[in-house]
Coordinates of C-alpha atoms in Angstrom, one line a residue:
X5 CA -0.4 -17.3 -20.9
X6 CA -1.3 -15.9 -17.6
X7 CA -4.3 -17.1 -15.6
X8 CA -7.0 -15.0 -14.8
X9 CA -6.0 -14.3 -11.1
X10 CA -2.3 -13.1 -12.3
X11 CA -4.2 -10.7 -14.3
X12 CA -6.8 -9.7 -11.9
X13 CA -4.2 -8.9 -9.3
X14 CA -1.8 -7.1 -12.2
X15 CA -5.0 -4.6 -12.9
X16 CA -5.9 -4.1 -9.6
X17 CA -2.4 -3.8 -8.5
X18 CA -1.7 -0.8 -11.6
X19 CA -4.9 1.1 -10.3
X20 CA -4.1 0.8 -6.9
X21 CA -0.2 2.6 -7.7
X22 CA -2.1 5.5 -8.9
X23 CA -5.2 5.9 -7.1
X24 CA -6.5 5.9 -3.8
X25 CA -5.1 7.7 -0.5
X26 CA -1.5 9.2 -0.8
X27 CA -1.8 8.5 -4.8
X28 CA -1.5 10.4 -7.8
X29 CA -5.7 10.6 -7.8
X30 CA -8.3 10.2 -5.2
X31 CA -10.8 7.7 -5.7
X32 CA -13.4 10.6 -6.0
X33 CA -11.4 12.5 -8.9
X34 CA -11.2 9.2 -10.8
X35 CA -15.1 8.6 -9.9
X36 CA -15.5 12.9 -11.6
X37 CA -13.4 12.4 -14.6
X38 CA -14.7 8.9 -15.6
X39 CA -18.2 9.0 -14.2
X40 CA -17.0 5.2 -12.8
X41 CA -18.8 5.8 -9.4
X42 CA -16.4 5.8 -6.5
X43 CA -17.8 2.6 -4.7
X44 CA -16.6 0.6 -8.0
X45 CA -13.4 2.2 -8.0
X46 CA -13.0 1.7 -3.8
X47 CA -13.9 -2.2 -4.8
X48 CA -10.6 -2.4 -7.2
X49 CA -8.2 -1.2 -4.8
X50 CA -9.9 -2.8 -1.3
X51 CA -7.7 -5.6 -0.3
X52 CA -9.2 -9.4 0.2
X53 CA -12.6 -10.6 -0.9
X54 CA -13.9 -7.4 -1.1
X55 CA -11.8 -6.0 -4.2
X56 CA -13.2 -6.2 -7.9
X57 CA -11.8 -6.3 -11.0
X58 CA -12.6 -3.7 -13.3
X59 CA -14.8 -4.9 -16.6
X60 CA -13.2 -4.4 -19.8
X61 CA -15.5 -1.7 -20.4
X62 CA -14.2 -0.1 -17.1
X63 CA -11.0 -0.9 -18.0
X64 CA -10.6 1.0 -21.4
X65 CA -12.3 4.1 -19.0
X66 CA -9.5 3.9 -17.1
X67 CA -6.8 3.2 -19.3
X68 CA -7.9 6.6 -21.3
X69 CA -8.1 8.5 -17.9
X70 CA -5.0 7.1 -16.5
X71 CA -2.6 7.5 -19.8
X72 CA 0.0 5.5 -21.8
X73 CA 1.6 4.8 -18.0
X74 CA -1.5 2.6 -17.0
X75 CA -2.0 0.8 -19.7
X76 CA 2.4 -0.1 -20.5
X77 CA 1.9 -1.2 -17.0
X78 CA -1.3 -3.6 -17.2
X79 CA 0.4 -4.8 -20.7
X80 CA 3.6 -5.5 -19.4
X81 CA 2.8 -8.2 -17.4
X82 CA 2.1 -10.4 -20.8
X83 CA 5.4 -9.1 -22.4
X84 CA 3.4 -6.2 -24.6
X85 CA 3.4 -2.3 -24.5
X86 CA 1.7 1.1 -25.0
X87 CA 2.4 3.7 -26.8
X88 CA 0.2 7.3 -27.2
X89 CA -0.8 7.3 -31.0
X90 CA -0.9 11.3 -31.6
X91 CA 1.9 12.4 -30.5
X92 CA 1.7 15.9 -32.5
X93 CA 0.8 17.9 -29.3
X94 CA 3.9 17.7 -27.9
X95 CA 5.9 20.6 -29.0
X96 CA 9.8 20.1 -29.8
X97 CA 11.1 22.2 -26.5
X98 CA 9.0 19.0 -24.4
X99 CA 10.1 16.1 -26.9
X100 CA 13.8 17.3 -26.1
X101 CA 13.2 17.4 -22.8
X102 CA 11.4 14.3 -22.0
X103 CA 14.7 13.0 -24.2
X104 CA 17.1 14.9 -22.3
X105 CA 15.4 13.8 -18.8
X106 CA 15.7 9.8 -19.6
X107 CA 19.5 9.8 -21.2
X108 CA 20.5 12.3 -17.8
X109 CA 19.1 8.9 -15.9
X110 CA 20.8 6.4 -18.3
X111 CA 24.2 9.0 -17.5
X112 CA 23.5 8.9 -13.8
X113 CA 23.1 4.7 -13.6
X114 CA 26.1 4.0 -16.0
X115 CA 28.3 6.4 -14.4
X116 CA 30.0 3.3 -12.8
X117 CA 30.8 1.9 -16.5
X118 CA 28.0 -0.9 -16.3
X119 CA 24.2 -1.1 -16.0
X120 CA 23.6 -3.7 -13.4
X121 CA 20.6 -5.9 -12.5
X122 CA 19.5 -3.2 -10.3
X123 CA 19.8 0.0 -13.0
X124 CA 18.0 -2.3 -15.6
X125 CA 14.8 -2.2 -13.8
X126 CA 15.7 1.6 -12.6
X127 CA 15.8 2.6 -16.1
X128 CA 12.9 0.6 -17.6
X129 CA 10.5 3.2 -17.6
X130 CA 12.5 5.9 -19.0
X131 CA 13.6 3.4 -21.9
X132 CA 9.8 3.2 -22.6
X133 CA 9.1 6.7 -22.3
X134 CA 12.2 7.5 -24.4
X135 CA 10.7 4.9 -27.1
X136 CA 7.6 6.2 -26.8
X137 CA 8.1 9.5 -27.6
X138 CA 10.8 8.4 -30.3
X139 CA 9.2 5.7 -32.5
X140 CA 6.5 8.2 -34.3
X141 CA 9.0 9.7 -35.7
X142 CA 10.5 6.4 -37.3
X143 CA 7.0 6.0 -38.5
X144 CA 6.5 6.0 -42.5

């Protein structure tokens, strides 16, 4: 069980690695797409006594805005994953490439003959994106 500071921070912490200045979104295109205004978004990334954790209603905004990487990330901290449900939009050229992508990183980190400590945690993403994209087609 984590306490509710650990998960405050973990939130806060996965928003902050994809919004804000230099990020993959700008607080004001998060504040467009979700119609979150931007002076609650600035409060989840400011630092100190200033910064805000997102309500659960907020949260599942997000999560849908920021994709299956978010929310892995957020659930990850208490051991548990994400996965996209409908994965029929992806069309077989970009399921084989996503594929070949992640075993070309798996090839690059074991070139040595091992997967260290240090590759493990390289490679964890593309293991879950790789299993991601993988288990709806073990699905019944």
């Amino acid at each position: 069980m984590i306490s509710p500071e650990t998960a405050e921070d973990e939130i806060c912490k996965a928003i902050g690695l994809l919004m804000g200045r230099g990020r993959q979104h700008s607080v004001e295109d998060v504040a467009l797409g979700t119609k979150i205004p931007a002076r609650t978004l600035s409060a989840m990334i400011a630092s100190g006594g200033d910064r805000r954790c997102p309500s659960g209603c907020n949260l599942l905004i997000l999560a849908s805005f920021f994709g299956v990487e978010f929310t892995d990330r957020v659930l990850s901290v208490i051991g548990q994953g994400a996965r996209e449900l409908d994965p029929a939009a992806d069309a077989p050229a970009m399921v084989i490439s996503k594929l070949m992508t992640g075993a070309a990183e798996f090839a690059r980190a074991g070139a040595d003959g091992r997967y260290c400590h240090v590759d493990r945690a390289e490679l964890r993403d593309d293991a879950v994106m790789m299993i991601q994209i993988l288990e709806p087609f073990a699905a019944p």
